[in-house]
Amino acid sequence: MLDFPSPAAHSKPAQQLHRRPSRPVSLAQSVEFQRAMTALAQAPTPLPELHDTLVTTRRLAAGLRLAMINRAPMPQPSQLVEALRANGLHRTPIILSPEHPCPELVDIGALPLVSPSYVALLDLSNSSEQRSAALRQKWRNRLNRARSSGLRVSRQNMALDQNHWLFAADQAQQNRRGYRSWPVALTLAYAKANKGKAKLFQAFDGATPVAAILILRHGQGATYHIAHATPAGKSLSAHNLLMWEAMTWLAAKGCQQLDLGLINTEEAPGLARFKLGTGAQLSQLGGTWVLWPPLGRLLSPLARWDRKLMSATSC
């Protein structure tokens, strides 16, 4: 879940967008995400001491400022504390969700809230033949069925239209399943601030759209952002066809990795099978922590009780 953060008191001007190494980074830590948030006057604070790791902030009802560092590689805990102090965040409660397990956060008094989950990461740096061979058999069978169904596929930049049918379908799905995703305004800001990097793939049965996938590109990576298939689209395996088209196009554009998002085998087993059927590999995140630097030393003994819970595990 991502909420709009409030404007950060220590945010840097829009023109000082941070630059990243060439390796793929998560969407939440990308310069493209920073541009989108800046366009909404809610610019994140980069931490120059930590390769410009992005910190978003928001104001709670009581006026307390809460910060978040989401999907970022975590350095040595002491470096994190020093960077927060250097950027005026040393007295702000911070929610930490590292890109990889980082049990050492207990050493600075960070308290674990949620144990690590997994995301599916698809390698796009290999050949088309290798990507095809990596498909699971049932996934490949559905792809072949979709290819022979007469579906028409289109690719275009995401229209700057809050009433687009994909947004309406996604919002209805969120309401049914009881979860929250990005606000439409943030998705549109991303598309507007990063021209050509919000790509919409649609499948049509005749003139009727039956499935769509919205992919957000960032650096040398990309993220599977929103997707929907109608009952007709599901029966035709349109989602498989769109995913393969997106994979092929991204690879041709030099994209190295596609982040397919969280894997939840208990609440969404069908979606988990779909994502892993592409040949994607599981990658463990670092869980969710809360850190309030002024109380770090006092909370450190308590945090150590849960150190094993937040360590890397096999899946």
Short mmCIF file of C-alpha atoms in Angstrom, two decimals, residues 156-169 184-185 187-189 191-192 200 202 214 226:
data_model
loop_
_atom_site.label_atom_id
_atom_site.label_comp_id
_atom_site.label_asym_id
_atom_site.label_seq_id
_atom_site.Cartn_x
_atom_site.Cartn_y
_atom_site.Cartn_z
CA GLN A 156 0.64 2.81 -26.53
CA ASN A 157 1.61 5.40 -23.96
CA MET A 158 -0.87 5.49 -21.10
CA ALA A 159 -3.54 8.09 -21.86
CA LEU A 160 -3.74 10.92 -19.31
CA ASP A 161 -7.37 10.05 -18.61
CA GLN A 162 -8.53 9.32 -15.07
CA ASN A 163 -11.69 7.73 -16.52
CA HIS A 164 -9.82 5.12 -18.56
CA TRP A 165 -11.54 1.76 -18.33
CA LEU A 166 -8.46 0.09 -16.81
CA PHE A 167 -8.47 2.48 -13.83
CA ALA A 168 -12.17 1.87 -13.24
CA ALA A 169 -11.74 -1.89 -13.42
CA VAL A 184 -4.85 7.21 -10.04
CA ALA A 185 -3.45 10.74 -9.72
CA THR A 187 -0.10 6.94 -11.91
CA LEU A 188 -1.11 9.80 -14.22
CA ALA A 189 1.61 12.03 -12.77
CA ALA A 191 2.98 8.98 -17.07
CA LYS A 192 3.08 12.74 -17.58
CA LEU A 200 -0.31 0.25 -21.88
CA GLN A 202 -4.31 -4.03 -24.51
CA LEU A 214 0.16 -1.17 -17.58
CA ILE A 226 -1.91 -2.54 -13.11
#
